[in-house]
Structure formats: structure tokens, C-alpha cells
Amino acid sequence: MNRFDVSGAMSMAKSFGAKVNLVKQSDLDKNLQEATANVNWGCANSKLNEIAQCTHDEEDREKIMKEVWAGITDRPKNWRRVIKCVQLLEHLVKNGSDRIVENVRDNLYKVRNLQEFRYIEEGKDKGQGIRQLGKEVEELVSNNNRLREERARARQNREKFMGFGGGAGNQGGGGFDSNSGGGYGGGPSNMKGFGSD
């Protein structure tokens, strides 16, 4: 398409009252869209890790969690989106900022509701995986010792497979630091009392 085709398409869209949005989508937006889409395939772990790394930025974290909670509470007929959002949530609990754990604990009722999720499609129960994941996420955020172990294991896997350590990816909060400290994941934490039992 050349620039005349683009301008022609834009003027045609405007004449029909459509809004033309030429804002370039950020990498986070693209990754979130893929990770939470109501489609039959999953999202690459590398993209999930990029999303988890973004949780160390407050504005990005809010955007991510808004999308996750919207997906988790979506209609049962969108069960693929629901399960992908629960999978993303579990990944964020294990790999993201300590603030994610706080957010999940504050919204635990939404996770508990997943344990009642029911949807039958073509005679098959599509909610079984969602119910199980919901239970696992609830148990994970309810047990500080297990949470610490899972976050440490996730950190080791990141370091092993992706070369993360105390380098450029380190943004604190227990997500990407190989130092031992007070957060859930062994990294530094400015949240008093977390990970102490």
C-alpha cells in the first residue's frame, strides 16, 4: 500500500465516522494482547517474561493487572481468554514484582470464583483447567514459604535459560535480582514484613 492508498483509506474511514488511530502499539500492548487473546494457542514464555519484567513499573503494572482481571472475569464462553489470563497471573505471581502478589491477595475473591468456573462446549467441560489453576494460584499466594520457593525456582530458570541475573534486567522487587533479600523472590524489597515467616 502506498501513501496515497493510506490517505485514501483514512479519508474514507473518516467519511464513515470511524476514528482512525495511528498510534503505534507498544511491545507491552502487543505482548498483553497475545497473552490474553481468546484464541486456541498459548503465548511464548519469552513474552510472558517480558510482561513480568514490566510489572516493576507502576504504570505498566496497573495496565497489566487491569487486563488480567478483565480477562479472568470475562464471560464463560470466552474460556480460552480466561485460562490464558489465569496462566499469565500465575506466571506474574512467580516472576513479577512483589506488588503483583499484593494485588492478587487484594483480589483473591476473583481467583476463588474461578474454582466455580463452568462451561461446556461440544459436550466437554472447558472449566476444569481454569478451576485447577485458580486453586493453585490461591494456594500459592496464601503460603509464603511455597511462594518464596516458587519465585526462587522461577528466578533460577530465568537465569539459566535467558541469562538474567543482577544485570540490566534487574529492577528490584524480587523479580530479577540474584541477591538474597527480603522479598518473595529473594531480591530486595521495600515491603516490610513480606517473606518473613
Tab-separated table of N, CA, C and O in Angstrom, residues 81-171:
chain	number	residue	atom	x	y	z
A	81	ARG	N	-9.730	-17.212	26.764
A	81	ARG	CA	-9.148	-15.986	27.311
A	81	ARG	C	-9.004	-16.095	28.825
A	81	ARG	O	-7.990	-15.688	29.391
A	82	VAL	N	-10.009	-16.655	29.463
A	82	VAL	CA	-9.968	-16.793	30.921
A	82	VAL	C	-8.775	-17.650	31.330
A	82	VAL	O	-7.994	-17.254	32.199
A	83	ILE	N	-8.598	-18.802	30.686
A	83	ILE	CA	-7.498	-19.684	31.094
A	83	ILE	C	-6.147	-19.041	30.789
A	83	ILE	O	-5.201	-19.160	31.569
A	84	LYS	N	-6.049	-18.320	29.675
A	84	LYS	CA	-4.785	-17.659	29.358
A	84	LYS	C	-4.477	-16.559	30.370
A	84	LYS	O	-3.325	-16.364	30.751
A	85	CYS	N	-5.500	-15.863	30.841
A	85	CYS	CA	-5.281	-14.819	31.849
A	85	CYS	C	-4.890	-15.419	33.196
A	85	CYS	O	-4.059	-14.856	33.905
A	86	VAL	N	-5.454	-16.571	33.540
A	86	VAL	CA	-5.066	-17.228	34.794
A	86	VAL	C	-3.631	-17.742	34.675
A	86	VAL	O	-2.852	-17.638	35.628
A	87	GLN	N	-3.266	-18.268	33.512
A	87	GLN	CA	-1.889	-18.709	33.296
A	87	GLN	C	-0.925	-17.527	33.401
A	87	GLN	O	0.145	-17.635	34.009
A	88	LEU	N	-1.312	-16.402	32.823
A	88	LEU	CA	-0.487	-15.201	32.925
A	88	LEU	C	-0.384	-14.756	34.382
A	88	LEU	O	0.701	-14.414	34.859
A	89	LEU	N	-1.488	-14.784	35.102
A	89	LEU	CA	-1.481	-14.389	36.510
A	89	LEU	C	-0.534	-15.276	37.312
A	89	LEU	O	0.270	-14.776	38.111
A	90	GLU	N	-0.593	-16.577	37.092
A	90	GLU	CA	0.313	-17.488	37.796
A	90	GLU	C	1.769	-17.155	37.461
A	90	GLU	O	2.630	-17.119	38.341
A	91	HIS	N	2.039	-16.882	36.197
A	91	HIS	CA	3.394	-16.522	35.773
A	91	HIS	C	3.845	-15.224	36.446
A	91	HIS	O	4.989	-15.120	36.888
A	92	LEU	N	2.949	-14.253	36.535
A	92	LEU	CA	3.294	-12.983	37.164
A	92	LEU	C	3.548	-13.144	38.657
A	92	LEU	O	4.443	-12.504	39.210
A	93	VAL	N	2.775	-13.988	39.318
A	93	VAL	CA	2.986	-14.232	40.747
A	93	VAL	C	4.380	-14.820	40.969
A	93	VAL	O	5.074	-14.449	41.913
A	94	LYS	N	4.788	-15.700	40.084
A	94	LYS	CA	6.089	-16.361	40.231
A	94	LYS	C	7.248	-15.508	39.726
A	94	LYS	O	8.366	-15.642	40.218
A	95	ASN	N	7.013	-14.658	38.742
A	95	ASN	CA	8.103	-13.965	38.058
A	95	ASN	C	8.062	-12.446	38.130
A	95	ASN	O	9.028	-11.795	37.757
A	96	GLY	N	6.959	-11.884	38.548
A	96	GLY	CA	6.802	-10.433	38.517
A	96	GLY	C	7.189	-9.760	39.824
A	96	GLY	O	7.768	-10.360	40.724
A	97	SER	N	6.844	-8.505	39.897
A	97	SER	CA	7.090	-7.678	41.067
A	97	SER	C	6.350	-8.227	42.289
A	97	SER	O	5.305	-8.863	42.168
A	98	ASP	N	6.901	-7.940	43.474
A	98	ASP	CA	6.213	-8.303	44.717
A	98	ASP	C	4.825	-7.667	44.782
A	98	ASP	O	3.915	-8.206	45.413
A	99	ARG	N	4.661	-6.536	44.149
A	99	ARG	CA	3.370	-5.833	44.157
A	99	ARG	C	2.268	-6.660	43.486
A	99	ARG	O	1.096	-6.483	43.795
A	100	ILE	N	2.644	-7.542	42.596
A	100	ILE	CA	1.665	-8.430	41.960
A	100	ILE	C	1.035	-9.324	43.015
A	100	ILE	O	-0.183	-9.536	43.026
A	101	VAL	N	1.863	-9.856	43.902
A	101	VAL	CA	1.355	-10.734	44.956
A	101	VAL	C	0.366	-9.975	45.830
A	101	VAL	O	-0.710	-10.486	46.164
A	102	GLU	N	0.702	-8.748	46.187
A	102	GLU	CA	-0.221	-7.919	46.976
A	102	GLU	C	-1.539	-7.731	46.233
A	102	GLU	O	-2.612	-7.836	46.822
A	103	ASN	N	-1.448	-7.430	44.946
A	103	ASN	CA	-2.640	-7.201	44.131
A	103	ASN	C	-3.514	-8.453	44.084
A	103	ASN	O	-4.732	-8.369	44.210
A	104	VAL	N	-2.882	-9.610	43.913
A	104	VAL	CA	-3.648	-10.864	43.863
A	104	VAL	C	-4.303	-11.127	45.213
A	104	VAL	O	-5.469	-11.517	45.279
A	105	ARG	N	-3.583	-10.894	46.280
A	105	ARG	CA	-4.166	-11.098	47.611
A	105	ARG	C	-5.336	-10.149	47.844
A	105	ARG	O	-6.336	-10.539	48.454
A	106	ASP	N	-5.231	-8.922	47.356
A	106	ASP	CA	-6.328	-7.964	47.495
A	106	ASP	C	-7.547	-8.364	46.664
A	106	ASP	O	-8.663	-7.946	46.960
A	107	ASN	N	-7.326	-9.144	45.607
A	107	ASN	CA	-8.409	-9.560	44.707
A	107	ASN	C	-8.621	-11.064	44.744
A	107	ASN	O	-9.086	-11.658	43.774
A	108	LEU	N	-8.307	-11.677	45.870
A	108	LEU	CA	-8.368	-13.136	45.985
A	108	LEU	C	-9.769	-13.679	45.720
A	108	LEU	O	-9.921	-14.803	45.228
A	109	TYR	N	-10.789	-12.890	45.989
A	109	TYR	CA	-12.158	-13.343	45.728
A	109	TYR	C	-12.363	-13.644	44.240
A	109	TYR	O	-13.111	-14.556	43.885
A	110	LYS	N	-11.689	-12.910	43.365
A	110	LYS	CA	-11.800	-13.173	41.930
A	110	LYS	C	-11.142	-14.506	41.577
A	110	LYS	O	-11.645	-15.245	40.730
A	111	VAL	N	-10.036	-14.799	42.230
A	111	VAL	CA	-9.346	-16.068	41.999
A	111	VAL	C	-10.198	-17.211	42.545
A	111	VAL	O	-10.329	-18.263	41.905
A	112	ARG	N	-10.788	-17.011	43.715
A	112	ARG	CA	-11.644	-18.054	44.308
A	112	ARG	C	-12.859	-18.334	43.423
A	112	ARG	O	-13.297	-19.485	43.329
A	113	ASN	N	-13.398	-17.309	42.800
A	113	ASN	CA	-14.543	-17.509	41.907
A	113	ASN	C	-14.201	-18.446	40.756
A	113	ASN	O	-15.076	-19.137	40.223
A	114	LEU	N	-12.946	-18.470	40.353
A	114	LEU	CA	-12.526	-19.353	39.261
A	114	LEU	C	-12.712	-20.820	39.625
A	114	LEU	O	-12.892	-21.659	38.740
A	115	GLN	N	-12.686	-21.133	40.902
A	115	GLN	CA	-12.830	-22.513	41.325
A	115	GLN	C	-14.253	-23.031	41.112
A	115	GLN	O	-14.507	-24.222	41.252
A	116	GLU	N	-15.157	-22.130	40.746
A	116	GLU	CA	-16.534	-22.499	40.428
A	116	GLU	C	-16.827	-22.371	38.936
A	116	GLU	O	-17.967	-22.511	38.505
A	117	PHE	N	-15.804	-22.103	38.134
A	117	PHE	CA	-15.974	-21.840	36.705
A	117	PHE	C	-16.521	-23.075	35.992
A	117	PHE	O	-15.998	-24.172	36.131
A	118	ARG	N	-17.571	-22.879	35.208
A	118	ARG	CA	-18.183	-23.970	34.450
A	118	ARG	C	-18.486	-23.482	33.040
A	118	ARG	O	-19.058	-22.413	32.854
A	119	TYR	N	-18.102	-24.284	32.075
A	119	TYR	CA	-18.510	-24.029	30.693
A	119	TYR	C	-18.383	-25.330	29.913
A	119	TYR	O	-17.317	-25.947	29.898
A	120	ILE	N	-19.462	-25.726	29.277
A	120	ILE	CA	-19.494	-26.948	28.475
A	120	ILE	C	-19.536	-26.538	27.009
A	120	ILE	O	-20.390	-25.748	26.600
A	121	GLU	N	-18.595	-27.062	26.229
A	121	GLU	CA	-18.549	-26.807	24.793
A	121	GLU	C	-18.383	-28.150	24.086
A	121	GLU	O	-17.459	-28.900	24.400
A	122	GLU	N	-19.281	-28.426	23.170
A	122	GLU	CA	-19.267	-29.689	22.429
A	122	GLU	C	-19.233	-30.883	23.383
A	122	GLU	O	-18.531	-31.867	23.158
A	123	GLY	N	-19.978	-30.779	24.472
A	123	GLY	CA	-20.078	-31.857	25.440
A	123	GLY	C	-18.887	-32.011	26.363
A	123	GLY	O	-18.838	-32.953	27.153
A	124	LYS	N	-17.923	-31.095	26.302
A	124	LYS	CA	-16.719	-31.195	27.135
A	124	LYS	C	-16.661	-30.046	28.129
A	124	LYS	O	-16.976	-28.909	27.800
A	125	ASP	N	-16.225	-30.385	29.343
A	125	ASP	CA	-16.071	-29.388	30.394
A	125	ASP	C	-14.799	-28.592	30.136
A	125	ASP	O	-13.690	-29.103	30.292
A	126	LYS	N	-14.945	-27.337	29.752
A	126	LYS	CA	-13.794	-26.478	29.458
A	126	LYS	C	-13.310	-25.738	30.696
A	126	LYS	O	-12.314	-25.044	30.642
A	127	GLY	N	-13.997	-25.903	31.820
A	127	GLY	CA	-13.633	-25.182	33.028
A	127	GLY	C	-12.694	-25.914	33.958
A	127	GLY	O	-12.177	-25.324	34.903
A	128	GLN	N	-12.425	-27.185	33.692
A	128	GLN	CA	-11.605	-27.970	34.609
A	128	GLN	C	-10.217	-27.373	34.812
A	128	GLN	O	-9.762	-27.212	35.941
A	129	GLY	N	-9.542	-27.014	33.748
A	129	GLY	CA	-8.203	-26.419	33.858
A	129	GLY	C	-8.235	-25.080	34.567
A	129	GLY	O	-7.324	-24.747	35.328
A	130	ILE	N	-9.279	-24.308	34.330
A	130	ILE	CA	-9.424	-22.998	34.969
A	130	ILE	C	-9.628	-23.166	36.471
A	130	ILE	O	-9.009	-22.468	37.279
A	131	ARG	N	-10.473	-24.115	36.847
A	131	ARG	CA	-10.710	-24.366	38.274
A	131	ARG	C	-9.414	-24.784	38.969
A	131	ARG	O	-9.095	-24.295	40.058
A	132	GLN	N	-8.653	-25.675	38.326
A	132	GLN	CA	-7.405	-26.154	38.922
A	132	GLN	C	-6.379	-25.030	39.051
A	132	GLN	O	-5.737	-24.878	40.084
A	133	LEU	N	-6.218	-24.235	37.993
A	133	LEU	CA	-5.264	-23.114	38.045
A	133	LEU	C	-5.667	-22.093	39.106
A	133	LEU	O	-4.809	-21.556	39.804
A	134	GLY	N	-6.956	-21.814	39.200
A	134	GLY	CA	-7.433	-20.883	40.222
A	134	GLY	C	-7.082	-21.361	41.617
A	134	GLY	O	-6.624	-20.589	42.465
A	135	LYS	N	-7.252	-22.658	41.850
A	135	LYS	CA	-6.917	-23.243	43.143
A	135	LYS	C	-5.417	-23.133	43.409
A	135	LYS	O	-4.992	-22.783	44.509
A	136	GLU	N	-4.609	-23.419	42.385
A	136	GLU	CA	-3.156	-23.359	42.541
A	136	GLU	C	-2.674	-21.936	42.837
A	136	GLU	O	-1.803	-21.737	43.685
A	137	VAL	N	-3.246	-20.945	42.152
A	137	VAL	CA	-2.848	-19.551	42.393
A	137	VAL	C	-3.236	-19.142	43.808
A	137	VAL	O	-2.444	-18.515	44.523
A	138	GLU	N	-4.443	-19.516	44.246
A	138	GLU	CA	-4.865	-19.176	45.606
A	138	GLU	C	-3.933	-19.801	46.637
A	138	GLU	O	-3.489	-19.134	47.577
A	139	GLU	N	-3.608	-21.083	46.464
A	139	GLU	CA	-2.713	-21.753	47.406
A	139	GLU	C	-1.321	-21.114	47.403
A	139	GLU	O	-0.698	-20.979	48.449
A	140	LEU	N	-0.861	-20.714	46.231
A	140	LEU	CA	0.466	-20.121	46.104
A	140	LEU	C	0.574	-18.804	46.862
A	140	LEU	O	1.515	-18.595	47.626
A	141	VAL	N	-0.392	-17.909	46.679
A	141	VAL	CA	-0.310	-16.604	47.355
A	141	VAL	C	-0.689	-16.687	48.823
A	141	VAL	O	-0.432	-15.747	49.577
A	142	SER	N	-1.250	-17.809	49.243
A	142	SER	CA	-1.640	-17.981	50.642
A	142	SER	C	-0.553	-18.631	51.481
A	142	SER	O	-0.686	-18.730	52.698
A	143	ASN	N	0.523	-19.092	50.855
A	143	ASN	CA	1.583	-19.797	51.559
A	143	ASN	C	2.920	-19.128	51.237
A	143	ASN	O	3.499	-19.359	50.181
A	144	ASN	N	3.406	-18.287	52.170
A	144	ASN	CA	4.637	-17.529	51.930
A	144	ASN	C	5.843	-18.414	51.650
A	144	ASN	O	6.676	-18.080	50.809
A	145	ASN	N	5.958	-19.544	52.348
A	145	ASN	CA	7.107	-20.430	52.120
A	145	ASN	C	7.086	-21.002	50.709
A	145	ASN	O	8.104	-21.003	50.017
A	146	ARG	N	5.948	-21.495	50.292
A	146	ARG	CA	5.835	-22.045	48.936
A	146	ARG	C	6.045	-20.952	47.893
A	146	ARG	O	6.705	-21.166	46.876
A	147	LEU	N	5.507	-19.776	48.161
A	147	LEU	CA	5.660	-18.652	47.241
A	147	LEU	C	7.140	-18.299	47.070
A	147	LEU	O	7.617	-18.118	45.945
A	148	ARG	N	7.863	-18.229	48.183
A	148	ARG	CA	9.299	-17.950	48.115
A	148	ARG	C	10.034	-18.999	47.298
A	148	ARG	O	10.885	-18.681	46.462
A	149	GLU	N	9.696	-20.272	47.517
A	149	GLU	CA	10.338	-21.370	46.781
A	149	GLU	C	10.050	-21.272	45.283
A	149	GLU	O	10.951	-21.437	44.457
A	150	GLU	N	8.793	-21.028	44.930
A	150	GLU	CA	8.412	-20.945	43.522
A	150	GLU	C	9.068	-19.749	42.830
A	150	GLU	O	9.499	-19.847	41.686
A	151	ARG	N	9.138	-18.622	43.528
A	151	ARG	CA	9.782	-17.444	42.944
A	151	ARG	C	11.287	-17.654	42.789
A	151	ARG	O	11.881	-17.228	41.804
A	152	ALA	N	11.900	-18.348	43.745
A	152	ALA	CA	13.326	-18.649	43.627
A	152	ALA	C	13.568	-19.596	42.456
A	152	ALA	O	14.514	-19.413	41.676
A	153	ARG	N	12.707	-20.602	42.307
A	153	ARG	CA	12.834	-21.544	41.192
A	153	ARG	C	12.642	-20.815	39.861
A	153	ARG	O	13.386	-21.050	38.898
A	154	ALA	N	11.678	-19.929	39.798
A	154	ALA	CA	11.436	-19.162	38.567
A	154	ALA	C	12.638	-18.273	38.247
A	154	ALA	O	13.041	-18.156	37.086
A	155	ARG	N	13.213	-17.654	39.271
A	155	ARG	CA	14.394	-16.806	39.068
A	155	ARG	C	15.561	-17.629	38.535
A	155	ARG	O	16.253	-17.226	37.599
A	156	GLN	N	15.763	-18.818	39.106
A	156	GLN	CA	16.838	-19.698	38.641
A	156	GLN	C	16.619	-20.091	37.181
A	156	GLN	O	17.565	-20.120	36.392
A	157	ASN	N	15.385	-20.384	36.823
A	157	ASN	CA	15.082	-20.740	35.428
A	157	ASN	C	15.344	-19.572	34.489
A	157	ASN	O	15.867	-19.760	33.396
A	158	ARG	N	14.976	-18.379	34.907
A	158	ARG	CA	15.244	-17.201	34.066
A	158	ARG	C	16.741	-17.033	33.859
A	158	ARG	O	17.203	-16.784	32.746
A	159	GLU	N	17.486	-17.155	34.946
A	159	GLU	CA	18.933	-17.001	34.858
A	159	GLU	C	19.547	-18.084	33.987
A	159	GLU	O	20.442	-17.821	33.189
A	160	LYS	N	19.046	-19.278	34.106
A	160	LYS	CA	19.579	-20.412	33.364
A	160	LYS	C	19.274	-20.303	31.871
A	160	LYS	O	20.154	-20.487	31.035
A	161	PHE	N	18.036	-19.988	31.534
A	161	PHE	CA	17.608	-20.019	30.145
A	161	PHE	C	17.724	-18.688	29.419
A	161	PHE	O	17.812	-18.646	28.209
A	162	MET	N	17.702	-17.586	30.153
A	162	MET	CA	17.668	-16.291	29.488
A	162	MET	C	18.832	-15.396	29.871
A	162	MET	O	18.939	-14.289	29.394
A	163	GLY	N	19.675	-15.842	30.772
A	163	GLY	CA	20.835	-15.053	31.129
A	163	GLY	C	20.531	-13.886	32.041
A	163	GLY	O	21.353	-12.998	32.195
A	164	PHE	N	19.350	-13.854	32.668
A	164	PHE	CA	19.065	-12.780	33.611
A	164	PHE	C	19.848	-13.047	34.875
A	164	PHE	O	20.079	-14.165	35.265
A	165	GLY	N	20.230	-12.010	35.537
A	165	GLY	CA	20.899	-12.129	36.825
A	165	GLY	C	20.772	-10.816	37.515
A	165	GLY	O	19.710	-10.255	37.590
A	166	GLY	N	21.859	-10.279	37.937
A	166	GLY	CA	21.843	-8.976	38.564
A	166	GLY	C	22.112	-7.887	37.546
A	166	GLY	O	22.432	-6.785	37.917
A	167	GLY	N	21.982	-8.189	36.254
A	167	GLY	CA	22.360	-7.264	35.188
A	167	GLY	C	21.275	-6.303	34.812
A	167	GLY	O	20.495	-5.842	35.633
A	168	ALA	N	21.195	-6.017	33.519
A	168	ALA	CA	20.317	-4.965	33.002
A	168	ALA	C	18.855	-5.204	33.307
A	168	ALA	O	18.084	-4.277	33.427
A	169	GLY	N	18.441	-6.468	33.419
A	169	GLY	CA	17.038	-6.757	33.678
A	169	GLY	C	16.638	-6.529	35.116
A	169	GLY	O	15.477	-6.595	35.436
A	170	ASN	N	17.580	-6.284	35.985
A	170	ASN	CA	17.271	-6.135	37.394
A	170	ASN	C	16.560	-4.826	37.656
A	170	ASN	O	17.073	-3.769	37.400
A	171	GLN	N	15.357	-4.973	38.192
A	171	GLN	CA	14.622	-3.781	38.579
A	171	GLN	C	14.154	-3.887	40.017
A	171	GLN	O	13.286	-3.168	40.434
